[in-house]
Coordinates of C-alpha atoms in Angstrom, one line a residue:
X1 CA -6.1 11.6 6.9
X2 CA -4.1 9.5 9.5
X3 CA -7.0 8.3 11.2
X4 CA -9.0 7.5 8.3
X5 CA -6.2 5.6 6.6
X6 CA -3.1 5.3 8.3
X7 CA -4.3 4.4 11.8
X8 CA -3.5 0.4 11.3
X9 CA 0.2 1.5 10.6
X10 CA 0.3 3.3 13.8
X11 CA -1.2 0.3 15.3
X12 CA 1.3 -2.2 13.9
X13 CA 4.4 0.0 15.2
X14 CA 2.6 -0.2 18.7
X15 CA 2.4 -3.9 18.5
X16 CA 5.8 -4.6 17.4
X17 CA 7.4 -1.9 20.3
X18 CA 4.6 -3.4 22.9
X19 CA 5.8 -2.8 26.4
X20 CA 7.5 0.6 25.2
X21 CA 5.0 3.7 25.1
X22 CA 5.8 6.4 23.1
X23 CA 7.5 9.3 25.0
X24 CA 7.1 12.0 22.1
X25 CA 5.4 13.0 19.1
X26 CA 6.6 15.1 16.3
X27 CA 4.9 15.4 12.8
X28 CA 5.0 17.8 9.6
X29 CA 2.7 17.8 6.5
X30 CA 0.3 19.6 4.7
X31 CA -1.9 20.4 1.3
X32 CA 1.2 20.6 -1.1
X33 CA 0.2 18.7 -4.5
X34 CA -3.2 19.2 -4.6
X35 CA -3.7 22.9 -4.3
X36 CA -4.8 25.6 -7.8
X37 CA -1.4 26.7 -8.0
X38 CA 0.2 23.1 -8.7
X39 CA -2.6 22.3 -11.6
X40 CA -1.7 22.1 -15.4
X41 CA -1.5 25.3 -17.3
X42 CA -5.0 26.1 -18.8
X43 CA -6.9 23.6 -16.5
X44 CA -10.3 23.6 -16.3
X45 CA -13.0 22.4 -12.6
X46 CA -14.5 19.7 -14.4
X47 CA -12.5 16.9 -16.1
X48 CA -15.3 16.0 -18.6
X49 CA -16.4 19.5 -19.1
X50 CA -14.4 22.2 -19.6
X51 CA -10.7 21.2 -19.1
X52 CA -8.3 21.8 -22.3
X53 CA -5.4 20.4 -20.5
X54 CA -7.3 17.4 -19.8
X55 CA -5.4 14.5 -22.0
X56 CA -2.0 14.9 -20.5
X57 CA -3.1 15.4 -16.5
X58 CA -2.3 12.5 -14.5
X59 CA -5.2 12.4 -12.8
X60 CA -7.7 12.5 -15.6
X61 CA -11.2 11.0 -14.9
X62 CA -11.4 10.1 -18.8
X63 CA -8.4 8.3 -18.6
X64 CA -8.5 6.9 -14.8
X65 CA -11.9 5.5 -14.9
X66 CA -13.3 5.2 -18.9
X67 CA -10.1 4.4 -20.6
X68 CA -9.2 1.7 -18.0
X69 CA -12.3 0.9 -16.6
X70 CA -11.0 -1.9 -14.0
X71 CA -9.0 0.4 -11.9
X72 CA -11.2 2.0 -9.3
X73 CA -14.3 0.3 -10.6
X74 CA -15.3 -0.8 -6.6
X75 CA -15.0 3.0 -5.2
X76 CA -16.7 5.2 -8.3
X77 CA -19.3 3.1 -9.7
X78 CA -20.7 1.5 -6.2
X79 CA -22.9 4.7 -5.7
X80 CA -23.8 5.7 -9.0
X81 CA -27.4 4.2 -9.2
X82 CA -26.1 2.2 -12.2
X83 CA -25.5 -1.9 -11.6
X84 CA -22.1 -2.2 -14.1
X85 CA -22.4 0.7 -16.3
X86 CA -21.8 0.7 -19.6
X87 CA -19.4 3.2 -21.2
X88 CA -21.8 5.7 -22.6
X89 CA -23.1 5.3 -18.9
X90 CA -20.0 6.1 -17.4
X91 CA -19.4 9.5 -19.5
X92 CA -22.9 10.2 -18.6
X93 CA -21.9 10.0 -14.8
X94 CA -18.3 11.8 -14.9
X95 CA -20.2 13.9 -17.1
X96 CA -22.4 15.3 -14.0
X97 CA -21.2 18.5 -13.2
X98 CA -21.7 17.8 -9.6
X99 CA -20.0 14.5 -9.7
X100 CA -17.4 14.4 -7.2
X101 CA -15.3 12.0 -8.9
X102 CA -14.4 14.3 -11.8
X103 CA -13.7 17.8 -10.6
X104 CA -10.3 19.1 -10.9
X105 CA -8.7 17.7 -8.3
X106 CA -6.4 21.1 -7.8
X107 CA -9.5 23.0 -7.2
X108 CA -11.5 20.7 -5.3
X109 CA -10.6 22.5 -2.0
X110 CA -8.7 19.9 0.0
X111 CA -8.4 20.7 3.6
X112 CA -6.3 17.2 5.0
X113 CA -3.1 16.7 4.1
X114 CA -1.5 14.9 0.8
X115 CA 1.4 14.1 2.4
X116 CA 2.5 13.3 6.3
X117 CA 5.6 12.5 8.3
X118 CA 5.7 11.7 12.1
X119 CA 8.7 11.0 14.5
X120 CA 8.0 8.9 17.4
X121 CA 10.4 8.7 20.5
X122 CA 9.8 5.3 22.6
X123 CA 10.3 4.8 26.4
X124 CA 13.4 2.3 26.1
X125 CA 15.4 4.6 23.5
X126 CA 13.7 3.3 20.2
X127 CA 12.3 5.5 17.2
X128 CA 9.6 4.5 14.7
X129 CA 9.0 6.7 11.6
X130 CA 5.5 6.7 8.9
X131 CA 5.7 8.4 5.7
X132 CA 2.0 8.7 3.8
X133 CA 2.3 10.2 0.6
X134 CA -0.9 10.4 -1.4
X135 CA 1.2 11.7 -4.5
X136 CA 2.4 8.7 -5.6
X137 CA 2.8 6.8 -8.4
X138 CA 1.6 3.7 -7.4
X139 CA -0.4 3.1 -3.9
X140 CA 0.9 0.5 -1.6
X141 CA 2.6 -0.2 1.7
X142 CA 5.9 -0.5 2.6
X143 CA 7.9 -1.4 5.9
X144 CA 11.3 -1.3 7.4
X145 CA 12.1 -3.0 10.7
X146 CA 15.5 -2.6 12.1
X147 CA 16.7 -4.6 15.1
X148 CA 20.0 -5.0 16.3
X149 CA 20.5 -8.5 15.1
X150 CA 18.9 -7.6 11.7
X151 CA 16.3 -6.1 9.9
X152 CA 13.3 -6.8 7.5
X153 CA 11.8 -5.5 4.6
X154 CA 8.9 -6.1 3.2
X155 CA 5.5 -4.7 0.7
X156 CA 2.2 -5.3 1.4
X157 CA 1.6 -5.8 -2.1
X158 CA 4.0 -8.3 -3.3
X159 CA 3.6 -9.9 -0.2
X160 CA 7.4 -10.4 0.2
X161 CA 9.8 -9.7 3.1
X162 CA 13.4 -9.3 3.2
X163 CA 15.0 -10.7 6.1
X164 CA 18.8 -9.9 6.9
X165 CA 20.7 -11.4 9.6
X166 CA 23.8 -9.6 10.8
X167 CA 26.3 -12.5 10.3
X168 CA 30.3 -11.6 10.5
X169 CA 31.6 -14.7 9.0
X170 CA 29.7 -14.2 6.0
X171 CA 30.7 -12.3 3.0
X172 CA 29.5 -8.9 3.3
X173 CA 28.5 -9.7 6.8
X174 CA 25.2 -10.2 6.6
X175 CA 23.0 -13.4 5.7
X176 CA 19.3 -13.0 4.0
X177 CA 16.4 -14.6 2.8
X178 CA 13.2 -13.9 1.3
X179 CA 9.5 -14.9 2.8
X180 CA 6.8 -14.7 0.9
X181 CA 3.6 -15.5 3.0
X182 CA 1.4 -14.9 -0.2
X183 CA 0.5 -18.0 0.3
X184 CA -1.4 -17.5 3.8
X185 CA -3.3 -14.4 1.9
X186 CA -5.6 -16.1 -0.5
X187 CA -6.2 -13.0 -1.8
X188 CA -8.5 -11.5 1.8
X189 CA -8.9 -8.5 2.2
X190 CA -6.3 -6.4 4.4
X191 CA -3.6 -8.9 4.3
X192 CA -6.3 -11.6 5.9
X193 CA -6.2 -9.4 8.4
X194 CA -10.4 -9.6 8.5
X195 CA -10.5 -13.2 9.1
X196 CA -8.3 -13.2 11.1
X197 CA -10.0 -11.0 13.7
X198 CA -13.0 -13.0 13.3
X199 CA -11.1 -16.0 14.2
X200 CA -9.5 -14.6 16.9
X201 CA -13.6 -13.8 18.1
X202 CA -14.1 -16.7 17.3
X203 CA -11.6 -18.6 19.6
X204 CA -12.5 -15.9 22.6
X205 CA -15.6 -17.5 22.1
X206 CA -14.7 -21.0 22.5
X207 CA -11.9 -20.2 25.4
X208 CA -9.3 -21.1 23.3
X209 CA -5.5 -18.8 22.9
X210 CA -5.8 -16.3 20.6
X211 CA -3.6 -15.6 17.3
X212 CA -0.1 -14.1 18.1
X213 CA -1.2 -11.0 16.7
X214 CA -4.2 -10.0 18.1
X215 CA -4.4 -6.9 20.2
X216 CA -6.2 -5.6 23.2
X217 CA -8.2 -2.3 23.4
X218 CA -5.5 -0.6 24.9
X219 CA -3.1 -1.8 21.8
X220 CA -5.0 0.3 19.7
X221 CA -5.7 2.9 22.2
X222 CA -1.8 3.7 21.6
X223 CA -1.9 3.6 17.9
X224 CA -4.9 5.9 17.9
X225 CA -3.8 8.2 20.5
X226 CA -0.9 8.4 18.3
X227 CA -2.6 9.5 15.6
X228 CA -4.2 12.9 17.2
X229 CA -0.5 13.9 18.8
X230 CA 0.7 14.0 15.1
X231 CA -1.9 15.8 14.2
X232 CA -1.4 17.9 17.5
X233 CA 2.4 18.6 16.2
X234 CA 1.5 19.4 12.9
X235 CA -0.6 22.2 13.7
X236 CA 2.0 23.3 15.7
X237 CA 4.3 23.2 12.8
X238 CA 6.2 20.4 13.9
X239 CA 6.7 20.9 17.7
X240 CA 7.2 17.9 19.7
X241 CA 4.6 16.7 22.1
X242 CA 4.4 14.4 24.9
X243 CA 2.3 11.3 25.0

């Protein structure tokens, strides 16, 4: 699960504590949600199918992908065989009993984790922490930077940060703003972060400085090497490892 879709957080804690390799790794998680024994009373293994308690699961395929038929619409019509499906189409599909899209996801047999924590000890004192939680209610990324002259906060999403400046004479001691860099999005995907590797290529290219936030091999290196200790530690049941 990390590697698949966390590995870019890793990388961005690596860039911002560049200079300062992890020392240690320590990391818990497992299969907790999504397991037979947490699925609604009567459930069925096929949404569509044979699943009374169907209408009032969360995770309904009825009511995720026919009754709002935007949301998801990339991921579980792109291989269907069907260019923009109608919704007789769609029930059709989900309707498949080997359709992977709506089995029960309690009984689907999930072997990576739903959920995640790792502990990381750096070099020069500092700790970094990732939570993934693939329970929750809405998906998203959020991030907390603490220095010792402030901190930010920001969401991927809303494209927003929170920047706080520890400030004695103020009231409350502390001065902040809000940045919203929206505006340098233009709605890319991965927070522009695609074109903005391609520029950077693109300048390497032409001999010209790269972008302040491009990274070198061994950048990610870190953040990936990251990613198996945690997993390393986990199967240990939390035991701390060295990087």
């Amino acid at each position: 699960m990390l590697l698949s879709k966390c590995s870019h957080d890793l990388d961005i804690m690596a860039w911002l504590m560049k200079g300062n390799l992890p020392k240690t790794v320590a990391s818990v998680g497992s299969v907790f949600q999504f397991i037979p024994e947490m699925a609604p009373e009567n459930a069925g293994t096929h949404c569509l199918n044979n699943c009374p308690a169907e209408r009032s699961c969360a995770y309904s395929a009825k009511r995720l992908y026919i009754e709002n038929p935007q949301r998801w619409a990339n991921n579980i019509w792109h291989d269907s065989g069907v260019s923009q499906p109608t919704a007789e189409e769609k029930i059709r599909l989900l309707s498949e009993a080997d359709n992977p899209y709506s089995r029960c996801v309690y009984r689907c047999g999930l072997k990576i984790v739903d959920h995640q924590s790792i502990l990381i000890a750096f070099s020069d004192g500092a700790t970094g922490t990732f939570s993934m939680n693939g329970g929750a209610a809405a998906s998203g990324r959020n991030i907390h930077i603490t220095g010792t002259k402030g901190e930010i906060i920001g969401n991927f999403e809303s494209q927003q940060f929170s920047v706080r400046l520890i400030k004695p004479e103020h009231p409350g001691g502390q001065l902040s703003r809000i940045v919203d860099v929206s505006a340098d999005q233009l709605g890319n995907p991965h927070g522009n972060g695609d074109q903005a590797v391609v520029q950077d290529f693109f300048s390497l290219l032409r001999g010209e400085a790269a972008s302040f936030c491009c990274t070198t091999l061994a950048d990610s290196m870190v953040g990936h090497r990251l990613v198996f200790l945690a997993e390393e530690s986990r199967e240990k049941g939390g035991e701390s490892v060295r990087y």
